[in-house]
mmCIF file of C-alpha atoms and ligand atoms in Angstrom:
data_model
loop_
_atom_site.group_PDB
_atom_site.id
_atom_site.type_symbol
_atom_site.label_atom_id
_atom_site.label_comp_id
_atom_site.label_asym_id
_atom_site.label_seq_id
_atom_site.Cartn_x
_atom_site.Cartn_y
_atom_site.Cartn_z
ATOM 1 C CA UNK A 10 28.631 -28.979 75.272
ATOM 2 C CA UNK A 11 28.633 -32.189 73.237
ATOM 3 C CA UNK A 12 30.827 -32.159 70.125
ATOM 4 C CA UNK A 13 28.086 -33.863 68.089
ATOM 5 C CA UNK A 14 24.630 -32.676 67.132
ATOM 6 C CA UNK A 15 21.889 -35.254 66.834
ATOM 7 C CA UNK A 16 19.731 -34.070 63.958
ATOM 8 C CA UNK A 17 16.397 -35.414 62.764
ATOM 9 C CA UNK A 18 15.634 -34.238 59.238
ATOM 10 C CA UNK A 19 12.313 -34.638 57.447
ATOM 11 C CA UNK A 20 12.555 -36.707 54.308
ATOM 12 C CA UNK A 21 9.639 -36.701 51.878
ATOM 13 C CA UNK A 22 7.579 -36.751 49.665
ATOM 14 C CA UNK A 23 4.569 -38.111 51.503
ATOM 15 C CA UNK A 24 4.150 -40.050 53.667
ATOM 16 C CA UNK A 25 7.716 -39.119 54.680
ATOM 17 C CA UNK A 26 9.630 -39.689 57.894
ATOM 18 C CA UNK A 27 12.429 -38.202 59.955
ATOM 19 C CA UNK A 28 15.939 -39.454 59.261
ATOM 20 C CA UNK A 29 18.667 -39.154 61.855
ATOM 21 C CA UNK A 30 22.137 -37.726 61.213
ATOM 22 C CA UNK A 31 25.054 -36.954 63.505
ATOM 23 C CA UNK A 32 26.736 -33.667 62.667
ATOM 24 C CA UNK A 33 29.910 -32.260 64.269
ATOM 25 C CA UNK A 34 29.369 -29.016 66.166
ATOM 26 C CA UNK A 35 31.337 -25.972 65.072
ATOM 27 C CA UNK A 36 31.742 -22.406 66.327
ATOM 28 C CA UNK A 37 29.059 -19.960 65.126
ATOM 29 C CA UNK A 38 27.309 -22.808 63.309
ATOM 30 C CA UNK A 39 23.933 -21.982 61.802
ATOM 31 C CA UNK A 40 21.041 -24.323 61.073
ATOM 32 C CA UNK A 41 21.740 -23.806 57.370
ATOM 33 C CA UNK A 42 25.356 -24.904 57.985
ATOM 34 C CA UNK A 43 24.018 -28.110 59.548
ATOM 35 C CA UNK A 44 21.692 -28.851 56.621
ATOM 36 C CA UNK A 45 24.463 -28.032 54.144
ATOM 37 C CA UNK A 46 26.870 -30.361 55.969
ATOM 38 C CA UNK A 47 24.337 -33.199 55.781
ATOM 39 C CA UNK A 48 23.782 -32.638 52.072
ATOM 40 C CA UNK A 49 27.452 -32.238 51.167
ATOM 41 C CA UNK A 50 28.979 -34.887 53.428
ATOM 42 C CA UNK A 51 26.362 -37.390 54.564
ATOM 43 C CA UNK A 52 23.570 -37.576 51.979
ATOM 44 C CA UNK A 53 23.716 -35.675 48.661
ATOM 45 C CA UNK A 54 20.082 -36.529 47.916
ATOM 46 C CA UNK A 55 18.771 -34.163 50.619
ATOM 47 C CA UNK A 56 16.725 -31.355 49.027
ATOM 48 C CA UNK A 57 16.601 -27.884 50.599
ATOM 49 C CA UNK A 58 16.575 -24.292 49.441
ATOM 50 C CA UNK A 59 18.844 -21.325 50.105
ATOM 51 C CA UNK A 60 20.550 -18.588 48.118
ATOM 52 C CA UNK A 61 22.125 -15.615 49.900
ATOM 53 C CA UNK A 62 23.117 -17.068 53.321
ATOM 54 C CA UNK A 63 22.958 -13.555 54.773
ATOM 55 C CA UNK A 64 19.286 -12.972 55.561
ATOM 56 C CA UNK A 65 18.369 -11.212 52.328
ATOM 57 C CA UNK A 66 16.694 -13.634 49.930
ATOM 58 C CA UNK A 67 14.116 -15.285 52.202
ATOM 59 C CA UNK A 68 14.525 -18.739 50.675
ATOM 60 C CA UNK A 69 16.011 -20.749 53.572
ATOM 61 C CA UNK A 70 13.084 -20.850 56.025
ATOM 62 C CA UNK A 71 12.335 -24.187 57.698
ATOM 63 C CA UNK A 72 10.729 -25.491 60.871
ATOM 64 C CA UNK A 73 13.424 -25.900 63.525
ATOM 65 C CA UNK A 74 12.509 -27.732 66.714
ATOM 66 C CA UNK A 75 8.867 -26.963 65.961
ATOM 67 C CA UNK A 76 9.316 -23.251 65.229
ATOM 68 C CA UNK A 77 9.478 -21.578 61.792
ATOM 69 C CA UNK A 78 12.774 -19.707 61.342
ATOM 70 C CA UNK A 79 15.202 -18.376 58.752
ATOM 71 C CA UNK A 80 17.967 -20.928 58.956
ATOM 72 C CA UNK A 81 20.930 -18.935 57.649
ATOM 73 C CA UNK A 82 20.732 -16.480 60.554
ATOM 74 C CA UNK A 83 19.663 -18.919 63.265
ATOM 75 C CA UNK A 84 22.589 -20.165 65.304
ATOM 76 C CA UNK A 85 22.568 -23.721 66.584
ATOM 77 C CA UNK A 86 23.543 -22.493 70.065
ATOM 78 C CA UNK A 87 20.314 -20.512 70.263
ATOM 79 C CA UNK A 88 17.940 -23.378 69.503
ATOM 80 C CA UNK A 89 19.696 -26.656 70.378
ATOM 81 C CA UNK A 90 21.206 -26.314 73.823
ATOM 82 C CA UNK A 91 20.798 -30.054 74.453
ATOM 83 C CA UNK A 92 22.434 -30.955 71.144
ATOM 84 C CA UNK A 93 19.158 -32.128 69.564
ATOM 85 C CA UNK A 94 17.719 -30.638 66.403
ATOM 86 C CA UNK A 95 14.598 -31.458 64.443
ATOM 87 C CA UNK A 96 14.414 -29.836 61.018
ATOM 88 C CA UNK A 97 11.262 -29.984 58.891
ATOM 89 C CA UNK A 98 9.698 -28.031 56.023
ATOM 90 C CA UNK A 99 7.584 -24.933 56.682
ATOM 91 C CA UNK A 100 4.035 -25.644 57.814
ATOM 92 C CA UNK A 101 0.993 -24.383 55.828
ATOM 93 C CA UNK A 102 2.645 -24.847 52.421
ATOM 94 C CA UNK A 103 2.583 -28.001 50.262
ATOM 95 C CA UNK A 104 5.802 -30.010 50.640
ATOM 96 C CA UNK A 105 7.623 -30.819 47.414
ATOM 97 C CA UNK A 106 10.531 -32.858 48.670
ATOM 98 C CA UNK A 107 12.438 -33.093 51.966
ATOM 99 C CA UNK A 108 12.773 -29.502 53.252
ATOM 100 C CA UNK A 109 11.462 -27.779 50.125
ATOM 101 C CA UNK A 110 7.903 -26.427 49.998
ATOM 102 C CA UNK A 111 5.875 -25.038 47.133
ATOM 103 C CA UNK A 112 5.712 -21.251 47.638
ATOM 104 C CA UNK A 113 3.257 -20.599 44.802
ATOM 105 C CA UNK A 114 0.137 -20.093 46.926
ATOM 106 C CA UNK A 115 2.109 -17.780 49.236
ATOM 107 C CA UNK A 116 3.086 -15.469 46.365
ATOM 108 C CA UNK A 117 -0.234 -15.884 44.533
ATOM 109 C CA UNK A 118 -1.820 -14.357 47.622
ATOM 110 C CA UNK A 119 0.415 -11.284 47.294
ATOM 111 C CA UNK A 120 -1.102 -10.899 43.829
ATOM 112 C CA UNK A 121 -4.634 -11.409 45.181
ATOM 113 C CA UNK A 122 -3.937 -8.726 47.810
ATOM 114 C CA UNK A 123 -2.869 -6.319 45.015
ATOM 115 C CA UNK A 124 0.638 -6.352 46.433
ATOM 116 C CA UNK A 125 2.178 -4.475 43.504
ATOM 117 C CA UNK A 126 2.885 -0.763 43.349
ATOM 118 C CA UNK A 127 0.746 1.061 40.811
ATOM 119 C CA UNK A 128 2.036 4.510 40.039
ATOM 120 C CA UNK A 129 0.336 7.370 38.215
ATOM 121 C CA UNK A 130 3.396 9.283 37.037
ATOM 122 C CA UNK A 131 5.639 9.114 33.989
ATOM 123 C CA UNK A 132 9.390 9.272 33.725
ATOM 124 C CA UNK A 133 9.005 12.977 32.911
ATOM 125 C CA UNK A 134 7.348 13.631 36.284
ATOM 126 C CA UNK A 135 9.236 15.231 39.129
ATOM 127 C CA UNK A 136 10.397 13.052 42.038
ATOM 128 C CA UNK A 137 7.707 12.402 44.626
ATOM 129 C CA UNK A 138 8.454 14.106 47.903
ATOM 130 C CA UNK A 139 7.239 12.084 50.875
ATOM 131 C CA UNK A 140 8.037 13.515 54.291
ATOM 132 C CA UNK A 141 10.171 10.945 56.182
ATOM 133 C CA UNK A 142 8.432 11.714 59.463
ATOM 134 C CA UNK A 143 4.860 11.510 58.152
ATOM 135 C CA UNK A 144 2.660 8.813 59.684
ATOM 136 C CA UNK A 145 2.054 7.173 56.316
ATOM 137 C CA UNK A 146 5.753 7.047 55.520
ATOM 138 C CA UNK A 147 6.540 5.548 58.917
ATOM 139 C CA UNK A 148 3.834 2.877 58.451
ATOM 140 C CA UNK A 149 5.121 1.998 54.987
ATOM 141 C CA UNK A 150 8.746 1.895 56.149
ATOM 142 C CA UNK A 151 7.855 -0.350 59.109
ATOM 143 C CA UNK A 152 6.748 -3.158 56.809
ATOM 144 C CA UNK A 153 8.855 -2.624 53.721
ATOM 145 C CA UNK A 154 11.841 -4.810 54.627
ATOM 146 C CA UNK A 155 9.871 -8.051 54.219
ATOM 147 C CA UNK A 156 12.014 -10.673 52.466
ATOM 148 C CA UNK A 157 9.118 -12.994 51.590
ATOM 149 C CA UNK A 158 10.472 -15.851 53.665
ATOM 150 C CA UNK A 159 7.080 -17.322 54.601
ATOM 151 C CA UNK A 160 7.948 -17.668 58.304
ATOM 152 C CA UNK A 161 4.912 -15.626 59.387
ATOM 153 C CA UNK A 162 2.655 -17.554 57.016
ATOM 154 C CA UNK A 163 3.867 -20.828 58.476
ATOM 155 C CA UNK A 164 3.355 -19.541 62.038
ATOM 156 C CA UNK A 165 -0.224 -18.373 61.452
ATOM 157 C CA UNK A 166 -2.999 -20.631 62.770
ATOM 158 C CA UNK A 167 -5.646 -18.869 60.707
ATOM 159 C CA UNK A 168 -3.807 -19.929 57.529
ATOM 160 C CA UNK A 169 -3.829 -23.488 58.903
ATOM 161 C CA UNK A 170 -7.596 -23.352 59.477
ATOM 162 C CA UNK A 171 -8.524 -21.415 56.335
ATOM 163 C CA UNK A 172 -6.307 -22.055 53.333
ATOM 164 C CA UNK A 173 -8.006 -19.185 51.497
ATOM 165 C CA UNK A 174 -6.816 -16.577 54.037
ATOM 166 C CA UNK A 175 -4.420 -14.125 52.404
ATOM 167 C CA UNK A 176 -2.066 -14.363 55.367
ATOM 168 C CA UNK A 177 0.238 -11.975 57.206
ATOM 169 C CA UNK A 178 2.883 -11.338 54.537
ATOM 170 C CA UNK A 179 0.494 -10.474 51.694
ATOM 171 C CA UNK A 180 -1.572 -8.254 53.990
ATOM 172 C CA UNK A 181 1.536 -6.547 55.346
ATOM 173 C CA UNK A 182 2.593 -5.838 51.768
ATOM 174 C CA UNK A 183 -0.860 -4.441 50.970
ATOM 175 C CA UNK A 184 -0.612 -2.119 53.982
ATOM 176 C CA UNK A 185 2.777 -0.727 52.921
ATOM 177 C CA UNK A 186 1.177 0.179 49.586
ATOM 178 C CA UNK A 187 -2.011 1.587 51.100
ATOM 179 C CA UNK A 188 0.228 3.913 53.118
ATOM 180 C CA UNK A 189 2.442 4.786 50.129
ATOM 181 C CA UNK A 190 1.409 8.267 49.041
ATOM 182 C CA UNK A 191 2.679 7.641 45.504
ATOM 183 C CA UNK A 192 0.470 4.616 44.916
ATOM 184 C CA UNK A 193 -2.647 5.092 42.764
ATOM 185 C CA UNK A 194 -4.604 1.899 43.554
ATOM 186 C CA UNK A 195 -5.626 2.412 47.170
ATOM 187 C CA UNK A 196 -9.352 1.690 46.780
ATOM 188 C CA UNK A 197 -8.735 -1.310 44.536
ATOM 189 C CA UNK A 198 -6.314 -2.704 47.116
ATOM 190 C CA UNK A 199 -8.663 -2.100 50.035
ATOM 191 C CA UNK A 200 -11.373 -3.944 48.109
ATOM 192 C CA UNK A 201 -8.969 -6.849 47.584
ATOM 193 C CA UNK A 202 -8.235 -7.212 51.301
ATOM 194 C CA UNK A 203 -11.743 -6.480 52.609
ATOM 195 C CA UNK A 204 -13.299 -9.887 51.804
ATOM 196 C CA UNK A 205 -13.815 -12.926 54.036
ATOM 197 C CA UNK A 206 -10.285 -14.197 53.359
ATOM 198 C CA UNK A 207 -8.719 -10.783 53.962
ATOM 199 C CA UNK A 208 -7.748 -8.656 56.940
ATOM 200 C CA UNK A 209 -10.922 -9.324 58.943
ATOM 201 C CA UNK A 210 -10.073 -13.039 59.156
ATOM 202 C CA UNK A 211 -7.017 -12.250 61.308
ATOM 203 C CA UNK A 212 -7.581 -13.218 64.941
ATOM 204 C CA UNK A 213 -4.686 -11.088 66.185
ATOM 205 C CA UNK A 214 -2.832 -14.115 67.564
ATOM 206 C CA UNK A 215 0.463 -12.292 66.983
ATOM 207 C CA UNK A 216 2.395 -15.475 66.096
ATOM 208 C CA UNK A 217 3.450 -13.828 62.836
ATOM 209 C CA UNK A 218 4.896 -10.826 64.639
ATOM 210 C CA UNK A 219 6.656 -12.985 67.227
ATOM 211 C CA UNK A 220 8.334 -15.035 64.519
ATOM 212 C CA UNK A 221 9.180 -12.500 61.800
ATOM 213 C CA UNK A 222 12.980 -12.472 61.486
ATOM 214 C CA UNK A 223 12.931 -8.895 60.173
ATOM 215 C CA UNK A 224 11.071 -7.604 63.223
ATOM 216 C CA UNK A 225 8.080 -6.599 61.142
ATOM 217 C CA UNK A 226 4.665 -6.600 62.774
ATOM 218 C CA UNK A 227 2.130 -7.965 60.265
ATOM 219 C CA UNK A 228 -0.359 -7.839 63.143
ATOM 220 C CA UNK A 229 -0.048 -4.039 63.268
ATOM 221 C CA UNK A 230 -0.244 -3.808 59.481
ATOM 222 C CA UNK A 231 -3.428 -5.902 59.428
ATOM 223 C CA UNK A 232 -4.936 -3.752 62.187
ATOM 224 C CA UNK A 233 -4.146 -0.719 60.008
ATOM 225 C CA UNK A 234 -5.893 -2.359 57.059
ATOM 226 C CA UNK A 235 -8.974 -3.088 59.172
ATOM 227 C CA UNK A 236 -9.187 0.594 60.142
ATOM 228 C CA UNK A 237 -8.594 1.748 56.565
ATOM 229 C CA UNK A 238 -11.254 -0.630 55.173
ATOM 230 C CA UNK A 239 -13.792 0.554 57.758
ATOM 231 C CA UNK A 240 -13.052 4.215 57.070
ATOM 232 C CA UNK A 241 -13.287 3.711 53.310
ATOM 233 C CA UNK A 242 -16.600 1.855 53.735
ATOM 234 C CA UNK A 243 -18.037 4.624 55.937
ATOM 235 C CA UNK A 244 -16.968 7.213 53.382
ATOM 236 C CA UNK A 245 -18.618 5.255 50.567
ATOM 237 C CA UNK A 246 -15.397 4.395 48.751
ATOM 238 C CA UNK A 247 -15.919 0.603 48.858
HETATM 239 S S1 LIG B 544 -1.899 -11.849 63.934
HETATM 240 FE FE1 LIG B 544 -3.272 -12.491 62.290
HETATM 241 S S2 LIG B 544 -1.931 -12.904 60.552
HETATM 242 FE FE2 LIG B 544 -0.625 -12.848 62.394
HETATM 243 S S3 LIG B 544 -0.473 -14.994 63.033
HETATM 244 FE FE3 LIG B 544 -2.181 -14.069 64.110
HETATM 245 S S4 LIG B 544 -4.014 -14.510 62.893
HETATM 246 FE FE4 LIG B 544 -2.190 -14.862 61.595
HETATM 247 S S1 LIG B 545 6.641 -10.413 57.195
HETATM 248 FE FE1 LIG B 545 8.530 -11.228 58.135
HETATM 249 S S2 LIG B 545 8.147 -13.403 58.414
HETATM 250 FE FE2 LIG B 545 6.617 -12.658 56.991
HETATM 251 S S3 LIG B 545 7.453 -13.080 54.942
HETATM 252 FE FE3 LIG B 545 8.028 -10.972 55.509
HETATM 253 S S4 LIG B 545 10.032 -11.131 56.474
HETATM 254 FE FE4 LIG B 545 9.177 -13.201 56.426
HETATM 255 S S1 LIG B 546 19.661 -17.981 52.563
HETATM 256 FE FE1 LIG B 546 18.822 -16.034 52.024
HETATM 257 S S2 LIG B 546 17.655 -15.461 53.811
HETATM 258 FE FE2 LIG B 546 18.630 -17.330 54.390
#
């Protein structure tokens, strides 16, 4: 193994270009370590985003050797066997500068998909009791650990073709709420995801599911939404 990594880092704003840096290899080095080294030692003007460094905040996602990934939990050894790295901003989101993208449209789509819990109880109400082994609870739990990193959104070709498409993360969030027995906005939410830019636009390419660092399957969540929308339509709820 070479002791030096040859790293090409995207520098923007537009038109932008890759800039080359040589970075010393280190044990257990992550992609975020590499970017941090470049910014702290080689070029303090490099812009990138991170916060927790432990896979919780979702802010460090970038495109690494052509694949969207969370960088704080991606080890160099896993993705750069030949000692070459290419690091770019996430696809499908407007670049702001260098490795930083504008996440507004990503989170605006969560709002459009009614991705907020709407309860019907007060603080005087008893605790809700939701059986842990119920199908709805299992569906909600399967998607709930999303950290909003945007990796799935960047991996999705339908988002690339149709910028209006709500995308895998917002639809996954909507599904966790549709399956949450405590939520009081099911019909409203199904209406929000039933349109042309909603769940029916998904082509089931599965890129989102293959890439999600939290092992969530937005593809399965979107399939669940399609079934729920159809059932609600047949029952005259939509
Ligand atoms: S399964 Fe659907 S949401 Fe996921 S990447 Fe494919 S088209 Fe996009
Ligand atoms: S579903 Fe996975 S890839 Fe998509 S935003 Fe959530 S954690 Fe990230
Ligand atoms: S820095 Fe928080 S998930 Fe990577």
